[in-house]
Coordinates of C-alpha atoms in Angstrom, one line a residue:
M4 CA -6.1 0.8 -4.8
Q5 CA -10.0 0.9 -3.7
S6 CA -13.2 -0.2 -6.0
K7 CA -12.1 -2.5 -8.8
W8 CA -8.8 -0.8 -8.8
V9 CA -6.0 -3.1 -7.2
K10 CA -4.1 -2.0 -4.2
K11 CA -3.5 -0.7 -1.2
T12 CA -4.2 0.4 -0.9
G13 CA -5.3 1.0 2.4
L14 CA -3.1 -0.2 4.2
M15 CA -2.6 -4.0 5.2
A16 CA -0.9 -3.6 8.8
M17 CA 1.3 -5.7 10.1
S18 CA 0.3 -9.0 9.5
A19 CA 0.8 -12.6 10.7
V20 CA 3.0 -15.7 11.4
V21 CA 3.0 -18.6 9.3
L22 CA 3.7 -22.0 10.4
L23 CA 5.4 -23.9 8.0
S24 CA 6.7 -27.2 8.4
V25 CA 9.1 -29.0 5.6
V26 CA 10.4 -31.3 3.5
A27 CA 11.8 -30.5 0.7
G28 CA 15.9 -30.8 -0.5
C29 CA 18.5 -28.3 -0.5
S30 CA 19.8 -27.7 -3.5
G31 CA 22.8 -25.6 -3.5
S32 CA 22.4 -24.8 0.3
N33 CA 24.0 -25.7 3.8
A34 CA 21.3 -26.8 5.9
S35 CA 20.8 -25.6 9.4
K36 CA 18.5 -26.4 12.2
N37 CA 16.0 -24.1 10.1
D38 CA 16.5 -25.6 6.9
P39 CA 14.3 -28.1 5.0
K40 CA 14.8 -31.8 6.1
S41 CA 16.1 -33.7 3.4
T42 CA 17.2 -37.4 2.5
N43 CA 19.4 -38.0 -0.4
A44 CA 17.7 -40.2 -2.7
A45 CA 19.5 -43.2 -4.3
H46 CA 20.3 -41.4 -7.6
G47 CA 21.9 -38.6 -5.6
G48 CA 19.1 -36.0 -5.6
T49 CA 16.6 -35.1 -3.0
E50 CA 13.0 -36.5 -1.9
T51 CA 10.8 -34.1 -0.6
T52 CA 8.0 -35.3 1.9
K53 CA 4.7 -34.5 0.3
G54 CA 1.3 -33.7 1.9
S55 CA -1.7 -32.9 0.7
Q56 CA -2.5 -30.5 -2.4
K57 CA -4.4 -27.9 0.0
F58 CA -3.1 -25.6 2.4
N59 CA -4.6 -22.6 4.6
L60 CA -3.2 -18.8 4.1
W61 CA -3.6 -16.5 7.0
L62 CA -4.1 -12.9 5.4
G63 CA -2.7 -10.0 7.1
W64 CA -5.4 -7.8 6.9
S65 CA -9.2 -7.8 7.1
A66 CA -11.0 -9.0 4.3
T67 CA -14.5 -10.9 3.5
V68 CA -13.5 -14.3 2.7
N69 CA -15.5 -16.8 0.9
N70 CA -13.5 -20.0 0.2
D71 CA -15.7 -21.1 -2.6
S72 CA -15.1 -18.1 -4.9
L73 CA -14.3 -19.0 -8.4
V74 CA -10.8 -17.7 -8.7
Q75 CA -10.2 -20.5 -5.7
K76 CA -11.8 -23.0 -7.5
N77 CA -10.1 -22.8 -10.2
W78 CA -7.0 -22.8 -8.4
K79 CA -8.0 -26.2 -7.5
E80 CA -9.7 -27.8 -10.0
A81 CA -7.5 -26.5 -12.7
E82 CA -4.2 -24.5 -12.6
P83 CA -2.3 -25.1 -10.4
G84 CA -4.2 -27.7 -8.9
I85 CA -4.1 -26.3 -5.8
E86 CA -6.9 -25.4 -2.7
V87 CA -6.2 -22.8 -1.2
V88 CA -8.1 -21.9 2.1
L89 CA -7.9 -18.5 3.6
E90 CA -8.4 -16.9 6.5
A91 CA -8.2 -13.1 7.3
T92 CA -7.3 -11.2 10.0
Q93 CA -9.7 -9.7 12.8
G94 CA -9.1 -6.3 14.3
D95 CA -5.7 -4.8 14.5
A96 CA -3.2 -6.7 12.9
V97 CA -0.3 -6.4 15.2
T98 CA -2.5 -7.5 18.1
A99 CA -3.7 -10.9 16.2
L100 CA -0.3 -11.4 15.2
N101 CA 1.0 -11.3 18.5
L102 CA -1.8 -13.5 19.7
K103 CA -1.3 -15.9 17.0
L104 CA 2.6 -16.2 18.3
N105 CA 1.9 -16.6 21.4
T106 CA -1.2 -19.5 20.9
G107 CA 0.8 -21.8 18.9
G108 CA 0.9 -20.1 15.3
F109 CA -1.3 -20.8 12.5
E110 CA -1.6 -23.8 10.3
D111 CA 0.7 -23.4 7.1
A112 CA 1.4 -19.8 5.7
A113 CA 0.6 -16.0 5.9
V114 CA 1.3 -13.3 3.5
F115 CA 1.3 -9.5 4.4
N116 CA 2.7 -6.4 3.8
R117 CA 6.3 -6.3 4.2
S118 CA 7.4 -4.9 7.5
E119 CA 10.7 -5.2 9.4
I120 CA 8.9 -5.3 12.8
V121 CA 6.9 -8.5 11.5
K122 CA 9.6 -10.1 10.0
A123 CA 11.7 -10.0 13.2
A124 CA 8.5 -10.8 15.4
M125 CA 8.5 -14.0 13.1
I126 CA 12.2 -15.1 13.4
R127 CA 12.2 -14.6 17.0
S128 CA 9.2 -16.7 17.7
N129 CA 11.5 -19.9 15.8
K130 CA 7.9 -20.9 14.5
I131 CA 9.2 -20.4 10.6
M132 CA 11.9 -22.2 8.5
S133 CA 14.1 -20.5 6.2
V134 CA 12.9 -20.7 2.7
E135 CA 16.5 -20.2 0.8
P136 CA 16.9 -23.6 -1.0
Y137 CA 13.9 -23.1 -2.8
F138 CA 15.1 -20.4 -4.8
D139 CA 18.2 -22.5 -6.2
M140 CA 15.9 -25.4 -7.3
P141 CA 14.9 -24.4 -11.1
D142 CA 14.0 -28.1 -11.8
Q143 CA 11.0 -28.1 -8.8
Y144 CA 10.3 -24.7 -8.6
P145 CA 11.2 -22.5 -12.1
N146 CA 9.7 -19.3 -11.1
L147 CA 10.8 -19.1 -7.6
A148 CA 14.3 -19.4 -9.2
A149 CA 13.5 -16.9 -11.6
I150 CA 13.0 -13.9 -8.7
P151 CA 15.8 -11.2 -9.2
K152 CA 18.8 -11.9 -7.3
E153 CA 18.9 -8.5 -5.9
Y154 CA 15.8 -9.0 -4.4
L155 CA 17.0 -12.2 -2.8
D156 CA 20.2 -10.8 -1.7
Q157 CA 18.6 -7.9 0.2
M158 CA 16.4 -10.6 2.3
K159 CA 19.5 -12.6 3.7
D160 CA 20.2 -12.6 7.1
A161 CA 23.8 -12.7 8.5
D162 CA 23.8 -16.5 8.2
G163 CA 22.6 -16.4 4.9
H164 CA 19.0 -17.4 5.7
I165 CA 15.8 -16.1 3.7
W166 CA 12.6 -16.3 6.0
S167 CA 10.1 -15.5 3.4
I168 CA 9.0 -15.8 -0.1
P169 CA 8.7 -12.4 -1.4
T170 CA 5.6 -11.7 -3.9
W171 CA 4.7 -8.5 -5.2
F172 CA 7.9 -7.1 -7.1
D173 CA 8.8 -6.0 -10.4
Q174 CA 10.2 -8.7 -12.7
N175 CA 12.2 -6.1 -14.1
P176 CA 13.8 -4.1 -11.2
D177 CA 16.0 -2.0 -14.0
N178 CA 12.9 -1.0 -15.8
P179 CA 10.2 -0.4 -12.8
W180 CA 6.7 0.0 -13.6
P181 CA 6.2 3.5 -12.2
G182 CA 3.3 2.6 -10.0
W183 CA -0.2 4.3 -8.9
A184 CA 0.1 7.9 -8.2
S185 CA -3.0 9.1 -6.6
Q186 CA -1.5 11.7 -3.8
T187 CA -3.0 15.0 -5.3
W188 CA -4.9 18.1 -4.9
L189 CA -8.4 17.2 -6.5
V190 CA -10.7 19.9 -7.4
R191 CA -14.4 20.3 -8.6
T192 CA -14.3 22.5 -11.8
D193 CA -18.0 23.4 -11.7
V194 CA -17.4 24.6 -8.5
L195 CA -14.3 26.5 -9.3
E196 CA -16.0 27.7 -12.6
K197 CA -18.9 29.4 -10.3
A198 CA -16.2 31.2 -8.3
G199 CA -15.4 33.2 -11.4
M200 CA -11.8 31.2 -11.3
T201 CA -9.8 28.8 -13.7
T202 CA -7.1 25.9 -12.6
A203 CA -4.3 28.5 -13.0
D204 CA -5.5 30.2 -10.3
L205 CA -4.7 27.5 -7.7
A206 CA -1.2 27.7 -8.7
T207 CA -0.1 28.9 -5.5
I208 CA -1.2 28.2 -1.7
E209 CA -2.6 31.6 -1.7
G210 CA -4.9 30.7 -4.8
V211 CA -6.3 27.7 -3.1
E212 CA -7.0 29.5 0.1
A213 CA -9.1 32.0 -2.3
Y214 CA -10.9 29.5 -3.7
L215 CA -11.8 27.9 -0.8
K216 CA -13.2 31.1 0.7
K217 CA -15.5 31.4 -2.3
A218 CA -16.2 27.8 -2.5
A219 CA -17.9 28.1 1.2
E220 CA -20.1 30.5 -0.4
Q221 CA -21.8 27.9 -2.6
K222 CA -24.6 25.5 -2.2
D223 CA -24.6 21.8 -2.9
A224 CA -27.8 20.5 -4.9
S225 CA -30.0 20.1 -1.3
G226 CA -29.2 23.7 -0.7
K227 CA -26.5 22.9 1.9
P228 CA -23.3 24.7 2.4
L229 CA -20.6 23.3 0.2
I230 CA -17.4 21.8 2.3
P231 CA -14.5 23.3 1.1
L232 CA -11.7 21.1 1.6
S233 CA -11.9 17.5 3.1
F234 CA -9.7 14.7 3.2
L235 CA -9.8 11.4 5.0
M236 CA -8.1 10.6 8.1
D237 CA -8.2 6.9 8.1
P238 CA -7.6 5.1 11.3
N239 CA -5.9 2.6 9.6
D240 CA -3.6 4.8 7.2
T241 CA 0.4 4.7 8.2
A242 CA 3.0 7.7 8.0
T243 CA 3.7 6.7 4.7
W244 CA 0.3 6.7 3.0
N245 CA -2.3 9.1 4.4
D246 CA -4.3 11.9 2.8
E247 CA -2.3 14.6 5.0
N248 CA 1.2 13.4 3.2
A249 CA -0.2 15.4 0.0
V250 CA -0.4 18.8 1.9
L251 CA 3.1 17.9 3.7
S252 CA 4.5 17.2 -0.1
T253 CA 3.2 20.7 -0.9
F254 CA 5.0 22.7 2.1
G255 CA 8.4 20.0 0.9
V256 CA 8.4 17.5 3.4
T257 CA 9.0 13.7 2.2
T258 CA 6.7 11.2 3.5
G259 CA 7.3 8.2 1.2
G260 CA 10.0 5.6 1.1
G261 CA 11.7 3.7 4.1
I262 CA 10.7 2.9 7.7
I263 CA 11.2 6.1 8.5
P264 CA 10.9 8.7 5.3
A265 CA 13.8 10.9 4.8
E266 CA 15.2 13.3 2.2
K267 CA 18.4 14.9 1.2
K268 CA 18.2 18.4 2.1
G269 CA 21.5 20.3 1.4
D270 CA 24.4 17.9 2.8
D271 CA 22.1 16.6 5.1
L272 CA 19.6 13.9 5.7
V273 CA 16.4 15.2 7.2
L274 CA 14.1 12.3 9.0
L275 CA 10.3 13.1 8.7
Y276 CA 9.6 14.6 12.5
D277 CA 12.9 16.8 12.3
D278 CA 11.5 18.4 8.9
P279 CA 10.6 22.2 10.3
Q280 CA 8.2 21.9 7.3
Y281 CA 6.2 19.1 9.3
K282 CA 5.1 21.4 11.5
V283 CA 4.3 24.5 9.1
A284 CA 2.0 22.1 6.9
Y285 CA -0.1 21.1 10.1
Q286 CA -0.2 24.8 11.1
W287 CA -1.5 25.7 7.4
M288 CA -4.3 22.5 7.9
N289 CA -5.3 24.0 11.7
K290 CA -5.5 27.6 9.8
M291 CA -8.0 26.4 7.6
Y292 CA -9.7 24.2 10.2
R293 CA -10.3 27.2 12.3
S294 CA -11.5 29.3 9.4
N295 CA -14.2 26.5 8.5
L296 CA -12.9 25.7 5.5
V297 CA -11.9 22.2 6.4
D298 CA -14.7 19.8 6.7
P299 CA -15.2 19.8 10.8
E300 CA -15.9 16.5 11.0
V301 CA -12.7 15.5 8.8
V302 CA -11.0 14.1 12.3
T303 CA -13.8 11.8 12.9
D304 CA -15.5 10.7 9.6
K305 CA -15.4 7.1 8.6
K306 CA -14.3 6.4 5.2
E307 CA -17.6 5.6 3.7
R308 CA -19.2 8.7 4.9
Y309 CA -16.4 10.3 3.5
K310 CA -17.1 8.7 0.2
E311 CA -20.7 9.5 0.4
K312 CA -20.4 12.9 1.0
N313 CA -17.9 13.3 -2.5
K314 CA -20.4 11.3 -4.3
A315 CA -23.3 13.6 -3.6
G316 CA -21.3 16.5 -4.4
R317 CA -21.0 18.1 -0.9
V318 CA -17.0 18.7 -1.1
A319 CA -15.6 21.4 -3.4
M320 CA -12.0 20.5 -3.1
N321 CA -10.1 17.1 -1.5
V322 CA -6.4 16.6 -1.0
G323 CA -4.8 13.1 -0.7
S324 CA -5.6 10.2 -2.6
F325 CA -8.2 10.5 -5.1
F326 CA -9.2 6.8 -4.5
N327 CA -10.0 7.3 -1.3
V328 CA -12.6 10.1 -2.9
D329 CA -13.7 6.9 -4.5
N330 CA -12.8 6.8 -8.6
S331 CA -16.2 4.7 -9.3
I332 CA -17.8 8.3 -9.1
W333 CA -16.5 9.5 -12.4
E334 CA -15.5 6.0 -14.0
T335 CA -19.4 5.4 -14.1
L336 CA -20.4 8.6 -16.0
D337 CA -20.6 9.1 -19.7
G338 CA -20.7 13.0 -19.3
P339 CA -21.8 16.0 -16.6
T340 CA -24.8 14.2 -14.7
E341 CA -23.3 14.2 -11.7
P342 CA -21.0 15.8 -9.2
G343 CA -18.2 13.0 -9.8
W344 CA -17.9 14.0 -13.3
F345 CA -16.2 17.5 -12.5
Y346 CA -13.5 16.2 -10.5
Q347 CA -9.7 16.9 -11.8
V348 CA -6.5 16.8 -10.4
V349 CA -4.1 20.1 -10.3
P350 CA -1.0 20.5 -9.5
F351 CA 0.5 20.8 -6.1
P352 CA 0.1 24.9 -5.2
K353 CA 3.5 26.7 -5.0
V354 CA 4.3 27.6 -1.4
E355 CA 6.7 30.6 -0.6
G356 CA 10.4 29.1 0.8
V357 CA 9.5 25.8 -0.7
E358 CA 11.8 25.0 -3.7
K359 CA 11.1 21.5 -3.9
L360 CA 7.9 19.3 -3.5
G361 CA 8.4 16.5 -0.8
A362 CA 8.0 12.8 -2.2
N363 CA 4.9 11.3 -1.2
T364 CA 5.2 8.4 -3.3
V365 CA 8.7 6.6 -4.2
I366 CA 9.0 3.9 -7.0
N367 CA 10.4 1.0 -5.3
P368 CA 10.8 -2.2 -7.5
Y369 CA 11.3 -4.3 -4.3
P370 CA 9.0 -6.8 -2.6
G371 CA 5.9 -5.5 -1.5
Y372 CA 4.5 -8.6 0.4
D373 CA 6.0 -11.5 1.9
V374 CA 4.8 -15.4 2.4
Y375 CA 6.2 -17.0 5.5
I376 CA 5.8 -20.8 5.9
S377 CA 5.3 -22.6 9.1
K378 CA 7.9 -25.1 10.6
D379 CA 4.9 -27.4 11.3
S380 CA 3.0 -27.4 8.4
K381 CA 2.2 -30.5 6.4
N382 CA 1.7 -28.8 3.4
V383 CA 5.0 -27.2 2.2
E384 CA 5.0 -28.7 -1.0
A385 CA 1.2 -27.2 -1.9
V386 CA 2.6 -23.9 -0.6
L387 CA 5.6 -23.9 -2.5
K388 CA 3.9 -25.4 -5.6
F389 CA 1.0 -22.7 -5.5
L390 CA 3.5 -19.9 -5.2
D391 CA 5.5 -20.9 -8.0
Y392 CA 2.6 -20.8 -10.0
S393 CA 1.8 -17.4 -8.7
L394 CA 5.1 -15.8 -9.3
K395 CA 5.0 -17.1 -13.2
P396 CA 7.1 -14.1 -14.8
G397 CA 4.7 -12.3 -17.2
A398 CA 2.9 -9.0 -17.3
E399 CA -0.6 -10.6 -17.2
Q400 CA 0.0 -13.0 -14.2
Q401 CA -1.3 -10.7 -11.5
Q402 CA -4.4 -10.5 -13.6
V403 CA -4.8 -14.5 -14.1
I404 CA -4.2 -14.8 -10.1
N405 CA -6.8 -12.1 -9.7
E406 CA -9.5 -12.8 -12.1
G407 CA -8.4 -16.4 -13.3
P408 CA -7.1 -17.3 -16.6
E409 CA -7.7 -15.4 -19.8
G410 CA -10.7 -16.7 -21.8
K411 CA -12.7 -18.0 -18.9
Y412 CA -14.1 -14.5 -16.6
W413 CA -12.5 -12.0 -18.9
G414 CA -10.5 -11.7 -22.2
W415 CA -8.7 -9.3 -24.7
I416 CA -10.7 -6.7 -26.5
D417 CA -8.2 -6.0 -29.2
Q418 CA -4.8 -8.2 -28.4
P419 CA -2.7 -9.7 -26.2
L420 CA -1.7 -7.1 -23.7
G421 CA -4.0 -4.8 -24.9
R422 CA -7.3 -3.5 -23.4
W423 CA -9.4 -6.6 -21.7
N424 CA -13.0 -6.8 -20.3
Y425 CA -15.1 -8.8 -18.4
I426 CA -16.6 -12.0 -20.6
D427 CA -18.6 -13.6 -17.8
A428 CA -22.0 -11.4 -17.0
E429 CA -22.6 -13.0 -13.6
Y430 CA -19.0 -12.4 -13.1
D431 CA -19.1 -9.2 -13.9
K432 CA -22.0 -8.2 -11.9
A433 CA -20.8 -9.5 -8.4
R434 CA -17.3 -8.4 -9.3
N435 CA -18.3 -4.8 -9.9
S436 CA -21.2 -4.9 -7.3
G437 CA -19.4 -2.5 -5.0
E438 CA -20.3 -5.1 -1.7
P439 CA -17.6 -6.8 -0.2
A440 CA -19.6 -10.4 0.0
Q441 CA -20.7 -10.4 -3.8
K442 CA -17.0 -9.7 -4.9
A443 CA -15.9 -12.4 -2.6
K444 CA -18.0 -14.8 -4.2
V445 CA -15.9 -14.6 -7.4
T446 CA -12.4 -13.2 -6.2
P447 CA -10.1 -13.0 -3.1
E448 CA -8.3 -10.3 -4.9
L449 CA -4.7 -12.0 -4.0
Y450 CA -3.1 -9.7 -6.8
M451 CA -0.3 -9.5 -3.9
I452 CA 0.8 -13.1 -4.2
S453 CA 2.2 -12.6 -7.9
S454 CA 4.4 -9.8 -9.4
Y455 CA 4.2 -7.5 -12.2
N456 CA 6.4 -5.7 -15.0
N457 CA 6.1 -2.6 -17.2
D458 CA 4.7 -4.5 -20.0
W459 CA 0.9 -4.0 -18.9
Y460 CA -0.9 -3.1 -16.4
P461 CA -4.5 -4.7 -16.1
W462 CA -6.1 -1.5 -14.4
W463 CA -4.9 1.0 -16.9
N464 CA -6.2 -1.0 -19.6
Y465 CA -9.6 -1.9 -18.1
G466 CA -13.1 -1.9 -20.4
T467 CA -14.2 -0.9 -23.6
G468 CA -14.4 2.8 -23.2
D469 CA -18.1 2.2 -22.9
K470 CA -18.1 4.9 -20.2
V471 CA -16.4 8.1 -21.1
G472 CA -15.3 8.5 -17.3
N473 CA -13.6 4.9 -17.1
E474 CA -10.5 6.8 -18.7
K475 CA -10.0 9.2 -16.0
T476 CA -8.5 7.3 -13.5
S477 CA -5.3 6.1 -15.3
E478 CA -5.2 9.7 -16.9
F479 CA -5.0 11.1 -13.3
T480 CA -2.6 9.0 -11.8
A481 CA -0.2 9.4 -15.3
A482 CA -0.6 13.5 -14.7
V483 CA 0.2 13.0 -10.7
G484 CA 3.1 10.9 -11.7
Q485 CA 4.8 14.1 -13.4
M486 CA 3.8 16.6 -11.0
G487 CA 7.1 16.3 -8.8
A488 CA 5.7 14.6 -5.6
V489 CA 7.2 10.9 -6.9
R490 CA 10.9 10.0 -7.0
S491 CA 12.8 6.5 -7.3
T492 CA 14.3 4.8 -4.4
Q493 CA 17.3 6.0 -2.9
T494 CA 19.5 4.3 -0.6
Y495 CA 18.3 5.6 2.4
D496 CA 14.7 4.4 1.4
L497 CA 16.0 0.7 2.0
V498 CA 17.3 1.2 5.6
K499 CA 16.2 -1.9 7.9
A500 CA 15.6 -2.3 11.5
K501 CA 17.8 -4.2 13.4
T502 CA 16.9 -7.2 14.9
G503 CA 15.9 -6.7 18.5
G504 CA 17.3 -3.0 18.0
L505 CA 15.6 0.2 18.9
L506 CA 13.7 0.8 15.4
E507 CA 11.8 -2.2 15.9
K508 CA 11.0 -1.7 19.5
Y509 CA 9.5 2.1 18.9
L510 CA 8.2 2.3 15.4
P511 CA 5.1 1.2 16.4
E512 CA 4.7 3.9 19.2
L513 CA 6.1 6.4 17.1
E514 CA 2.9 5.8 14.6
N515 CA 0.5 5.8 17.7
I516 CA 2.1 9.1 18.5
R517 CA 1.8 10.6 14.8
K518 CA -1.8 9.3 14.8
E519 CA -2.8 10.7 18.3
Y520 CA -1.1 14.4 18.1
R521 CA -2.2 15.2 14.0
A522 CA -5.9 15.1 15.2
K523 CA -4.8 17.5 17.7
F524 CA -2.8 19.5 15.6
I525 CA -5.7 20.3 13.2
M526 CA -8.1 20.9 15.9
S527 CA -6.3 23.2 18.0
K528 CA -8.3 26.3 18.8
S529 CA -5.5 29.1 18.9
D530 CA -1.9 29.5 18.0
E531 CA -1.1 29.0 21.5
Q532 CA -2.6 25.9 21.6
F533 CA -1.0 24.5 18.6
E534 CA 2.4 25.5 20.0
A535 CA 1.7 23.8 23.3
T536 CA 0.5 20.9 21.6
W537 CA 3.6 20.7 19.5
L538 CA 5.9 21.0 22.4
A539 CA 3.8 17.9 23.7
F540 CA 4.4 16.1 20.5
R541 CA 8.0 16.6 20.9
D542 CA 8.1 15.6 24.0
A543 CA 6.2 12.3 23.5
L544 CA 8.5 11.6 20.6
E545 CA 11.4 11.5 23.1
K546 CA 9.9 10.1 25.8
R547 CA 7.7 7.3 24.6
G548 CA 9.3 6.9 21.0
H549 CA 13.0 7.5 22.0
W550 CA 13.2 9.4 19.0
T551 CA 16.9 10.8 19.5
E552 CA 18.1 6.9 19.8
V553 CA 16.2 5.9 17.2
K554 CA 17.8 8.4 14.9
Q555 CA 20.8 7.4 16.0
E556 CA 20.0 3.6 15.3
W557 CA 19.0 4.5 11.7
Q558 CA 21.9 6.2 10.9
E559 CA 23.8 3.5 11.9
Q560 CA 22.0 1.2 9.9
Y561 CA 22.4 3.6 6.6
E562 CA 26.1 3.8 6.9
V563 CA 25.9 -0.2 7.3
L564 CA 23.7 -0.2 4.1
L565 CA 26.2 2.3 2.3
K566 CA 29.1 0.0 3.1
E567 CA 27.4 -3.0 2.0
Q568 CA 26.3 -1.4 -1.7
G569 CA 30.0 -0.3 -1.7

């Protein structure tokens, strides 16, 4: 989430590689050429070659890094007594990954968003070590041993090896936290009222269109015509996470889930680009664009410019993640003093012929990030000790990793696992300054190297409630979670790319094609041009993305998964 709210997300792309060497005894695992090297001690146990209590962690995403941050100093000087030196990715993550792999790798460890493509590249590089022994050493690493076995079993290769330490998973897979639901339609109620309409009038797509036409007749505070509808086309987004997906959901297209989003329709499983409603949804966006009801700069606007327009009250309605709109524009208010106060989520409008919304958010308790360790690292013990600390079970551990221990920079307002607030004024000022360099002075925001559970989530319980608008974000996400575009993980969401296979090879190109043609769809000048663009898109899927072959391999992998699950 953006702002001081954790996650995403935007999206971290495919990241990096880790070079980690080893030295640790196997406890209950068979050694292989990739296993940690161990020697039997006289007492029948194992000895671990120890490195320094310091290691380098490469982040698989762009970030402002300050290795003197207060949270990192606390890691070094207090618990767990480890110095973590961070390095961020510069530029495109996939390019950076390939460069690292081809130039010797990096120092110790790397963390990045879970990706079968990156995992395969890591394994092929022969620069990382398998880590399965460490999940069977409760005496040394009790919290690694406590990781739910279903997560670890799913990570094993054909030889039983596991190639990363999983992080950012639900500690209770049978009772998962529902997650942040933010893909929605978001209306300015003050503009709606001036249009002589209510939220009930937005129940259908025709009602939305009527509102957009009336909103176009209104002006903002500076006298400029309002932008009827806008959304963010972030160049760093993905097929499963982008603002257009809220429109696609409205037209019945599932975009959340696995490496290729899929949905059961009747007796068939329909993959994303084969859903006929995918085309219909973009035809609607094109229709709105050609009718001057969508921001004419939607294709080129950068994230900060998009946020500025929303903060200034230029936009009458948004579709997509409300975190992209920027939740701070209502969280900082006590009443109707700024346009941000009037934002309100509304249900997905009904489209004729669409019986069920497409899922844009899939509740998945499985790990969202992976830490890879280099065969050549001299600091393996420090990496493992730190991860054993970061993965300590407990609802508040993600908060401890993100903001330090309770009582130092933050504290409970009422009771443990209740509301909380920052208690250090300087920390609070920097943390919530909105300036990346200031925030980096206090925390690297590495919540993703911990885990979570349904007992308590920090950002649903933040603050004293001194600002009335502070409550809106959690209210919004709770409402969106009940609107019908969120579902639980299904077996077909867990299909994995085969190592060296077509999915692994062509998924990046399929993503390139999606990004290339979505802009062309939206900006088509006529129905004829749209149709020609659609045919070119389908041609590119086949010729560049090998879509038919990729689908066949996906189906084969799905059938393998069904057999594995009995």
